[in-house]
């Protein structure tokens, strides 16, 4: 397990931090997935691939930003020292987290990467993650969900998305659902046991680690084409990448 960090750009340019969930394979841990649910979990590093792809575009376009890329790289597997449901973990930020479900591992590594990014006071944090099945239930497999704490960022991203015909869709950071993450023994649970609003509660978990003063954009992506289409073969897929690159060009070029 490691946090991979890349840096590029001049120090006097605004800092943009990209974070990608890098779970090389996700068995679910002790809350193990079904065989069918595990079959495609080699794609659980799709967020890391998205972050790397956006970073490559930024460098090729020579955008005037100070780029930081953070990829928490792990495997979620079963072993003698695997973490357990009911464990309490202490995050990099100092917040304690009760493990409600070991299969909600992505947000545990992302929150520490976000905390690391926050230490450098960036102008913008963008994270990409194959985070929830709930986002796929809401929007299907071809439209990535995004969340943000900044209305202008949302508006500008939607405009960029439309201009390059790369669909994305905003879901709300509905603060009332934060109580679904309450824990009796820690500051927060890593997921809700209610079964409702899974994509929103996952985003609200991450939101706990982002100060209000820092702009943050979170993508919940499929990273996989379930069917072959023109120019889009079945398999691994960058979703929303062109929209994000267009958004960054408009914002910083």
PDB file of C-alpha atoms in Angstrom:
ATOM      1  CA  UNK A   1       0.000   0.000   0.000  1.00  0.00           C
ATOM      2  CA  UNK A   2       1.391   3.403  -0.891  1.00  0.00           C
ATOM      3  CA  UNK A   3       0.501   6.959  -1.800  1.00  0.00           C
ATOM      4  CA  UNK A   4       1.966   7.761  -5.208  1.00  0.00           C
ATOM      5  CA  UNK A   5       2.659  11.471  -5.739  1.00  0.00           C
ATOM      6  CA  UNK A   6       3.570  13.267  -8.986  1.00  0.00           C
ATOM      7  CA  UNK A   7       4.402  16.951  -9.346  1.00  0.00           C
ATOM      8  CA  UNK A   8       4.669  19.201 -12.411  1.00  0.00           C
ATOM      9  CA  UNK A   9       4.561  22.900 -13.226  1.00  0.00           C
ATOM     10  CA  UNK A  10       5.838  26.199 -11.899  1.00  0.00           C
ATOM     11  CA  UNK A  11       5.522  27.131  -8.256  1.00  0.00           C
ATOM     12  CA  UNK A  12       3.958  30.520  -9.034  1.00  0.00           C
ATOM     13  CA  UNK A  13       1.011  28.947 -10.887  1.00  0.00           C
ATOM     14  CA  UNK A  14      -2.264  27.988  -9.132  1.00  0.00           C
ATOM     15  CA  UNK A  15      -2.101  24.509  -7.633  1.00  0.00           C
ATOM     16  CA  UNK A  16      -4.467  21.884  -9.014  1.00  0.00           C
ATOM     17  CA  UNK A  17      -4.514  18.513  -7.278  1.00  0.00           C
ATOM     18  CA  UNK A  18      -5.856  15.390  -8.979  1.00  0.00           C
ATOM     19  CA  UNK A  19      -6.652  12.358  -6.840  1.00  0.00           C
ATOM     20  CA  UNK A  20      -7.448   8.898  -8.219  1.00  0.00           C
ATOM     21  CA  UNK A  21      -8.715   5.853  -6.362  1.00  0.00           C
ATOM     22  CA  UNK A  22      -6.136   3.169  -7.080  1.00  0.00           C
ATOM     23  CA  UNK A  23      -7.575  -0.118  -5.807  1.00  0.00           C
ATOM     24  CA  UNK A  24      -5.818  -2.689  -7.989  1.00  0.00           C
ATOM     25  CA  UNK A  25      -8.405  -5.338  -7.105  1.00  0.00           C
ATOM     26  CA  UNK A  26     -11.386  -5.187  -4.781  1.00  0.00           C
ATOM     27  CA  UNK A  27     -12.605  -8.442  -3.265  1.00  0.00           C
ATOM     28  CA  UNK A  28     -14.694  -6.511  -0.765  1.00  0.00           C
ATOM     29  CA  UNK A  29     -12.494  -7.612   2.118  1.00  0.00           C
ATOM     30  CA  UNK A  30     -14.151  -9.504   4.978  1.00  0.00           C
ATOM     31  CA  UNK A  31     -17.504  -8.157   3.740  1.00  0.00           C
ATOM     32  CA  UNK A  32     -16.707 -10.126   0.622  1.00  0.00           C
ATOM     33  CA  UNK A  33     -18.376  -9.521  -2.716  1.00  0.00           C
ATOM     34  CA  UNK A  34     -20.241 -12.221  -4.608  1.00  0.00           C
ATOM     35  CA  UNK A  35     -18.381 -13.975  -7.418  1.00  0.00           C
ATOM     36  CA  UNK A  36     -20.417 -11.999  -9.946  1.00  0.00           C
ATOM     37  CA  UNK A  37     -19.819  -8.717  -8.127  1.00  0.00           C
ATOM     38  CA  UNK A  38     -16.085  -9.380  -7.988  1.00  0.00           C
ATOM     39  CA  UNK A  39     -15.643 -10.308 -11.632  1.00  0.00           C
ATOM     40  CA  UNK A  40     -14.845  -6.812 -12.951  1.00  0.00           C
ATOM     41  CA  UNK A  41     -13.062  -5.493  -9.885  1.00  0.00           C
ATOM     42  CA  UNK A  42      -9.787  -5.173 -11.745  1.00  0.00           C
ATOM     43  CA  UNK A  43     -11.378  -1.904 -12.909  1.00  0.00           C
ATOM     44  CA  UNK A  44     -11.385  -0.483  -9.371  1.00  0.00           C
ATOM     45  CA  UNK A  45      -8.220   1.423 -10.252  1.00  0.00           C
ATOM     46  CA  UNK A  46     -10.213   3.345 -12.863  1.00  0.00           C
ATOM     47  CA  UNK A  47     -10.115   6.535 -10.815  1.00  0.00           C
ATOM     48  CA  UNK A  48      -6.320   6.426 -10.785  1.00  0.00           C
ATOM     49  CA  UNK A  49      -6.323   5.930 -14.559  1.00  0.00           C
ATOM     50  CA  UNK A  50      -8.612   8.944 -14.950  1.00  0.00           C
ATOM     51  CA  UNK A  51      -6.332  11.120 -12.812  1.00  0.00           C
ATOM     52  CA  UNK A  52      -3.297  10.001 -14.809  1.00  0.00           C
ATOM     53  CA  UNK A  53      -5.113  10.706 -18.076  1.00  0.00           C
ATOM     54  CA  UNK A  54      -6.103  14.225 -17.042  1.00  0.00           C
ATOM     55  CA  UNK A  55      -2.558  14.855 -15.802  1.00  0.00           C
ATOM     56  CA  UNK A  56      -1.140  13.742 -19.148  1.00  0.00           C
ATOM     57  CA  UNK A  57      -3.464  16.130 -20.987  1.00  0.00           C
ATOM     58  CA  UNK A  58      -2.539  19.022 -18.684  1.00  0.00           C
ATOM     59  CA  UNK A  59       1.150  18.476 -19.387  1.00  0.00           C
ATOM     60  CA  UNK A  60       0.689  18.079 -23.150  1.00  0.00           C
ATOM     61  CA  UNK A  61      -1.378  21.285 -23.243  1.00  0.00           C
ATOM     62  CA  UNK A  62       1.201  22.985 -21.017  1.00  0.00           C
ATOM     63  CA  UNK A  63      -1.528  24.532 -18.886  1.00  0.00           C
ATOM     64  CA  UNK A  64      -0.245  27.179 -16.471  1.00  0.00           C
ATOM     65  CA  UNK A  65      -0.982  25.212 -13.304  1.00  0.00           C
ATOM     66  CA  UNK A  66       1.113  23.711 -10.557  1.00  0.00           C
ATOM     67  CA  UNK A  67      -0.027  20.107 -10.853  1.00  0.00           C
ATOM     68  CA  UNK A  68      -0.056  17.548  -8.083  1.00  0.00           C
ATOM     69  CA  UNK A  69      -1.344  13.997  -8.615  1.00  0.00           C
ATOM     70  CA  UNK A  70      -2.041  11.741  -5.634  1.00  0.00           C
ATOM     71  CA  UNK A  71      -2.878   8.073  -6.146  1.00  0.00           C
ATOM     72  CA  UNK A  72      -3.522   5.967  -3.044  1.00  0.00           C
ATOM     73  CA  UNK A  73      -2.676   2.483  -4.333  1.00  0.00           C
ATOM     74  CA  UNK A  74      -3.947  -0.579  -2.464  1.00  0.00           C
ATOM     75  CA  UNK A  75      -5.603  -3.968  -2.864  1.00  0.00           C
ATOM     76  CA  UNK A  76      -8.696  -4.791  -0.820  1.00  0.00           C
ATOM     77  CA  UNK A  77      -8.155  -8.427   0.087  1.00  0.00           C
ATOM     78  CA  UNK A  78      -8.725 -10.951   2.867  1.00  0.00           C
ATOM     79  CA  UNK A  79      -5.804 -11.887   5.102  1.00  0.00           C
ATOM     80  CA  UNK A  80      -4.974 -12.570   8.730  1.00  0.00           C
ATOM     81  CA  UNK A  81      -4.537  -8.861   9.403  1.00  0.00           C
ATOM     82  CA  UNK A  82      -7.395  -7.558   7.241  1.00  0.00           C
ATOM     83  CA  UNK A  83      -9.406  -4.768   8.806  1.00  0.00           C
ATOM     84  CA  UNK A  84     -12.780  -5.797  10.192  1.00  0.00           C
ATOM     85  CA  UNK A  85     -16.359  -4.517  10.342  1.00  0.00           C
ATOM     86  CA  UNK A  86     -16.638  -2.542  13.566  1.00  0.00           C
ATOM     87  CA  UNK A  87     -13.000  -1.466  13.624  1.00  0.00           C
ATOM     88  CA  UNK A  88     -12.286   2.188  14.368  1.00  0.00           C
ATOM     89  CA  UNK A  89      -9.589   3.803  12.231  1.00  0.00           C
ATOM     90  CA  UNK A  90      -7.882   7.144  12.720  1.00  0.00           C
ATOM     91  CA  UNK A  91      -7.586   9.107   9.487  1.00  0.00           C
ATOM     92  CA  UNK A  92      -4.733  11.401   8.487  1.00  0.00           C
ATOM     93  CA  UNK A  93      -6.903  14.357   9.506  1.00  0.00           C
ATOM     94  CA  UNK A  94      -7.342  12.961  13.011  1.00  0.00           C
ATOM     95  CA  UNK A  95     -11.025  12.141  12.528  1.00  0.00           C
ATOM     96  CA  UNK A  96     -11.995   8.645  13.672  1.00  0.00           C
ATOM     97  CA  UNK A  97     -13.920   6.366  11.316  1.00  0.00           C
ATOM     98  CA  UNK A  98     -16.037   3.349  12.223  1.00  0.00           C
ATOM     99  CA  UNK A  99     -15.866   0.608   9.595  1.00  0.00           C
ATOM    100  CA  UNK A 100     -19.487  -0.166   8.799  1.00  0.00           C
ATOM    101  CA  UNK A 101     -18.520  -2.164   5.696  1.00  0.00           C
ATOM    102  CA  UNK A 102     -15.065  -3.270   4.544  1.00  0.00           C
ATOM    103  CA  UNK A 103     -16.279  -3.028   0.944  1.00  0.00           C
ATOM    104  CA  UNK A 104     -16.477   0.755   1.327  1.00  0.00           C
ATOM    105  CA  UNK A 105     -12.691   0.932   1.222  1.00  0.00           C
ATOM    106  CA  UNK A 106     -12.278   3.487  -1.542  1.00  0.00           C
ATOM    107  CA  UNK A 107     -13.457   6.422   0.538  1.00  0.00           C
ATOM    108  CA  UNK A 108     -11.035   5.436   3.320  1.00  0.00           C
ATOM    109  CA  UNK A 109      -8.014   5.862   1.072  1.00  0.00           C
ATOM    110  CA  UNK A 110      -9.469   8.900  -0.698  1.00  0.00           C
ATOM    111  CA  UNK A 111     -10.099  10.807   2.529  1.00  0.00           C
ATOM    112  CA  UNK A 112      -6.439  10.516   3.507  1.00  0.00           C
ATOM    113  CA  UNK A 113      -5.333  11.601   0.029  1.00  0.00           C
ATOM    114  CA  UNK A 114      -7.707  14.578   0.256  1.00  0.00           C
ATOM    115  CA  UNK A 115      -6.271  15.479   3.661  1.00  0.00           C
ATOM    116  CA  UNK A 116      -2.783  15.353   2.164  1.00  0.00           C
ATOM    117  CA  UNK A 117      -3.895  17.604  -0.707  1.00  0.00           C
ATOM    118  CA  UNK A 118      -5.509  20.103   1.668  1.00  0.00           C
ATOM    119  CA  UNK A 119      -2.182  20.588   3.453  1.00  0.00           C
ATOM    120  CA  UNK A 120      -0.891  22.382   0.331  1.00  0.00           C
ATOM    121  CA  UNK A 121      -3.922  24.718   0.060  1.00  0.00           C
ATOM    122  CA  UNK A 122      -4.712  24.059  -3.633  1.00  0.00           C
ATOM    123  CA  UNK A 123      -6.932  26.229  -5.795  1.00  0.00           C
ATOM    124  CA  UNK A 124      -8.873  23.119  -6.823  1.00  0.00           C
ATOM    125  CA  UNK A 125      -9.045  19.432  -5.868  1.00  0.00           C
ATOM    126  CA  UNK A 126     -10.528  16.936  -8.326  1.00  0.00           C
ATOM    127  CA  UNK A 127     -10.932  13.307  -7.335  1.00  0.00           C
ATOM    128  CA  UNK A 128     -11.990  10.383  -9.502  1.00  0.00           C
ATOM    129  CA  UNK A 129     -13.245   7.083  -8.119  1.00  0.00           C
ATOM    130  CA  UNK A 130     -15.179   3.975  -9.022  1.00  0.00           C
ATOM    131  CA  UNK A 131     -16.883   4.587  -5.715  1.00  0.00           C
ATOM    132  CA  UNK A 132     -20.495   3.395  -5.620  1.00  0.00           C
ATOM    133  CA  UNK A 133     -22.940   1.139  -7.380  1.00  0.00           C
ATOM    134  CA  UNK A 134     -25.590   3.643  -6.340  1.00  0.00           C
ATOM    135  CA  UNK A 135     -24.312   6.167  -8.899  1.00  0.00           C
ATOM    136  CA  UNK A 136     -24.754   3.542 -11.594  1.00  0.00           C
ATOM    137  CA  UNK A 137     -28.298   2.798 -10.430  1.00  0.00           C
ATOM    138  CA  UNK A 138     -29.078   6.516 -10.619  1.00  0.00           C
ATOM    139  CA  UNK A 139     -27.387   7.363 -13.928  1.00  0.00           C
ATOM    140  CA  UNK A 140     -26.548   4.070 -15.610  1.00  0.00           C
ATOM    141  CA  UNK A 141     -23.125   2.974 -16.778  1.00  0.00           C
ATOM    142  CA  UNK A 142     -22.416   5.694 -19.358  1.00  0.00           C
ATOM    143  CA  UNK A 143     -22.915   8.969 -17.444  1.00  0.00           C
ATOM    144  CA  UNK A 144     -20.540   9.767 -14.561  1.00  0.00           C
ATOM    145  CA  UNK A 145     -21.920  11.534 -11.518  1.00  0.00           C
ATOM    146  CA  UNK A 146     -20.139  14.519 -10.055  1.00  0.00           C
ATOM    147  CA  UNK A 147     -20.442  16.461  -6.819  1.00  0.00           C
ATOM    148  CA  UNK A 148     -18.930  19.815  -5.917  1.00  0.00           C
ATOM    149  CA  UNK A 149     -18.958  22.352  -3.103  1.00  0.00           C
ATOM    150  CA  UNK A 150     -18.789  25.266  -5.568  1.00  0.00           C
ATOM    151  CA  UNK A 151     -21.735  26.341  -7.744  1.00  0.00           C
ATOM    152  CA  UNK A 152     -19.523  28.130 -10.276  1.00  0.00           C
ATOM    153  CA  UNK A 153     -17.393  25.020 -10.759  1.00  0.00           C
ATOM    154  CA  UNK A 154     -20.561  23.002 -11.398  1.00  0.00           C
ATOM    155  CA  UNK A 155     -21.876  25.511 -13.934  1.00  0.00           C
ATOM    156  CA  UNK A 156     -18.560  25.771 -15.765  1.00  0.00           C
ATOM    157  CA  UNK A 157     -18.099  21.998 -15.869  1.00  0.00           C
ATOM    158  CA  UNK A 158     -21.568  21.439 -17.327  1.00  0.00           C
ATOM    159  CA  UNK A 159     -20.862  24.048 -20.014  1.00  0.00           C
ATOM    160  CA  UNK A 160     -17.556  22.367 -20.865  1.00  0.00           C
ATOM    161  CA  UNK A 161     -19.231  18.955 -20.920  1.00  0.00           C
ATOM    162  CA  UNK A 162     -21.846  20.147 -23.392  1.00  0.00           C
ATOM    163  CA  UNK A 163     -19.283  21.780 -25.670  1.00  0.00           C
ATOM    164  CA  UNK A 164     -17.251  18.584 -26.125  1.00  0.00           C
ATOM    165  CA  UNK A 165     -20.229  16.178 -26.056  1.00  0.00           C
ATOM    166  CA  UNK A 166     -18.863  14.306 -23.033  1.00  0.00           C
ATOM    167  CA  UNK A 167     -21.808  13.854 -20.651  1.00  0.00           C
ATOM    168  CA  UNK A 168     -21.547  14.291 -16.888  1.00  0.00           C
ATOM    169  CA  UNK A 169     -24.314  14.970 -14.371  1.00  0.00           C
ATOM    170  CA  UNK A 170     -24.376  16.708 -11.008  1.00  0.00           C
ATOM    171  CA  UNK A 171     -25.831  15.020  -7.934  1.00  0.00           C
ATOM    172  CA  UNK A 172     -26.457  17.046  -4.767  1.00  0.00           C
ATOM    173  CA  UNK A 173     -24.367  17.180  -1.606  1.00  0.00           C
ATOM    174  CA  UNK A 174     -27.609  16.993   0.376  1.00  0.00           C
ATOM    175  CA  UNK A 175     -26.387  17.799   3.889  1.00  0.00           C
ATOM    176  CA  UNK A 176     -29.468  16.348   5.597  1.00  0.00           C
ATOM    177  CA  UNK A 177     -28.210  12.864   4.671  1.00  0.00           C
ATOM    178  CA  UNK A 178     -25.045  13.374   6.730  1.00  0.00           C
ATOM    179  CA  UNK A 179     -26.855  11.875   9.741  1.00  0.00           C
ATOM    180  CA  UNK A 180     -26.882   8.530   7.893  1.00  0.00           C
ATOM    181  CA  UNK A 181     -23.123   8.400   8.566  1.00  0.00           C
ATOM    182  CA  UNK A 182     -23.406   9.010  12.315  1.00  0.00           C
ATOM    183  CA  UNK A 183     -21.484   6.617  14.565  1.00  0.00           C
ATOM    184  CA  UNK A 184     -21.865   5.931  18.286  1.00  0.00           C
ATOM    185  CA  UNK A 185     -18.146   5.237  18.713  1.00  0.00           C
ATOM    186  CA  UNK A 186     -16.348   7.396  16.124  1.00  0.00           C
ATOM    187  CA  UNK A 187     -16.608  10.752  14.388  1.00  0.00           C
ATOM    188  CA  UNK A 188     -18.167   9.166  11.307  1.00  0.00           C
ATOM    189  CA  UNK A 189     -19.013   5.782   9.759  1.00  0.00           C
ATOM    190  CA  UNK A 190     -17.459   4.851   6.440  1.00  0.00           C
ATOM    191  CA  UNK A 191     -20.875   4.163   4.920  1.00  0.00           C
ATOM    192  CA  UNK A 192     -24.562   4.158   5.679  1.00  0.00           C
ATOM    193  CA  UNK A 193     -26.407   0.955   6.540  1.00  0.00           C
ATOM    194  CA  UNK A 194     -29.725   2.388   5.315  1.00  0.00           C
ATOM    195  CA  UNK A 195     -29.422   1.394   1.650  1.00  0.00           C
ATOM    196  CA  UNK A 196     -30.561   4.832   0.487  1.00  0.00           C
ATOM    197  CA  UNK A 197     -28.653   7.611  -1.319  1.00  0.00           C
ATOM    198  CA  UNK A 198     -25.408   5.649  -1.457  1.00  0.00           C
ATOM    199  CA  UNK A 199     -23.644   7.917  -3.951  1.00  0.00           C
ATOM    200  CA  UNK A 200     -24.606  11.032  -1.984  1.00  0.00           C
ATOM    201  CA  UNK A 201     -23.558   9.641   1.396  1.00  0.00           C
ATOM    202  CA  UNK A 202     -20.225   8.531  -0.106  1.00  0.00           C
ATOM    203  CA  UNK A 203     -19.658  12.065  -1.370  1.00  0.00           C
ATOM    204  CA  UNK A 204     -20.726  13.502   1.993  1.00  0.00           C
ATOM    205  CA  UNK A 205     -18.158  11.266   3.684  1.00  0.00           C
ATOM    206  CA  UNK A 206     -15.416  12.768   1.511  1.00  0.00           C
ATOM    207  CA  UNK A 207     -16.836  16.255   2.032  1.00  0.00           C
ATOM    208  CA  UNK A 208     -16.036  15.893   5.746  1.00  0.00           C
ATOM    209  CA  UNK A 209     -12.343  16.155   4.873  1.00  0.00           C
ATOM    210  CA  UNK A 210     -12.553  19.197   2.562  1.00  0.00           C
ATOM    211  CA  UNK A 211     -12.472  22.684   4.135  1.00  0.00           C
ATOM    212  CA  UNK A 212     -15.192  25.014   2.861  1.00  0.00           C
ATOM    213  CA  UNK A 213     -12.560  27.420   1.526  1.00  0.00           C
ATOM    214  CA  UNK A 214     -11.130  24.865  -0.939  1.00  0.00           C
ATOM    215  CA  UNK A 215     -12.921  24.141  -4.217  1.00  0.00           C
ATOM    216  CA  UNK A 216     -13.537  20.427  -4.626  1.00  0.00           C
ATOM    217  CA  UNK A 217     -14.913  18.312  -7.450  1.00  0.00           C
ATOM    218  CA  UNK A 218     -15.676  14.610  -6.956  1.00  0.00           C
ATOM    219  CA  UNK A 219     -16.412  12.149  -9.770  1.00  0.00           C
ATOM    220  CA  UNK A 220     -18.107   8.787  -9.217  1.00  0.00           C
ATOM    221  CA  UNK A 221     -17.338   6.913 -12.439  1.00  0.00           C
ATOM    222  CA  UNK A 222     -17.972   3.480 -13.942  1.00  0.00           C
ATOM    223  CA  UNK A 223     -14.657   3.368 -15.867  1.00  0.00           C
ATOM    224  CA  UNK A 224     -15.967   0.484 -17.959  1.00  0.00           C
ATOM    225  CA  UNK A 225     -17.994   0.123 -21.133  1.00  0.00           C
ATOM    226  CA  UNK A 226     -20.450  -2.732 -20.740  1.00  0.00           C
ATOM    227  CA  UNK A 227     -21.219  -2.694 -24.465  1.00  0.00           C
ATOM    228  CA  UNK A 228     -19.325  -1.849 -27.631  1.00  0.00           C
ATOM    229  CA  UNK A 229     -20.190   1.434 -29.340  1.00  0.00           C
ATOM    230  CA  UNK A 230     -18.666   3.413 -32.199  1.00  0.00           C
ATOM    231  CA  UNK A 231     -15.213   4.503 -31.084  1.00  0.00           C
ATOM    232  CA  UNK A 232     -15.768   3.005 -27.634  1.00  0.00           C
ATOM    233  CA  UNK A 233     -14.852  -0.680 -27.401  1.00  0.00           C
ATOM    234  CA  UNK A 234     -16.100  -2.806 -24.542  1.00  0.00           C
ATOM    235  CA  UNK A 235     -13.808  -2.587 -21.521  1.00  0.00           C
ATOM    236  CA  UNK A 236     -11.944   0.149 -19.692  1.00  0.00           C
ATOM    237  CA  UNK A 237     -13.169   3.653 -20.500  1.00  0.00           C
ATOM    238  CA  UNK A 238     -12.319   7.252 -19.599  1.00  0.00           C
ATOM    239  CA  UNK A 239     -15.597   8.905 -18.635  1.00  0.00           C
ATOM    240  CA  UNK A 240     -15.837  12.662 -18.249  1.00  0.00           C
ATOM    241  CA  UNK A 241     -12.135  13.103 -19.004  1.00  0.00           C
ATOM    242  CA  UNK A 242     -12.641  15.334 -22.048  1.00  0.00           C
ATOM    243  CA  UNK A 243     -15.154  17.434 -20.122  1.00  0.00           C
ATOM    244  CA  UNK A 244     -12.700  17.922 -17.263  1.00  0.00           C
ATOM    245  CA  UNK A 245      -9.812  18.823 -19.569  1.00  0.00           C
ATOM    246  CA  UNK A 246     -12.005  21.348 -21.402  1.00  0.00           C
ATOM    247  CA  UNK A 247     -13.107  22.781 -18.052  1.00  0.00           C
ATOM    248  CA  UNK A 248      -9.487  23.138 -16.912  1.00  0.00           C
ATOM    249  CA  UNK A 249      -8.455  24.786 -20.186  1.00  0.00           C
ATOM    250  CA  UNK A 250     -11.219  27.364 -19.848  1.00  0.00           C
ATOM    251  CA  UNK A 251     -10.397  28.004 -16.205  1.00  0.00           C
ATOM    252  CA  UNK A 252      -6.608  28.244 -16.349  1.00  0.00           C
ATOM    253  CA  UNK A 253      -5.405  28.732 -19.941  1.00  0.00           C
TER     254      UNK A 253
END
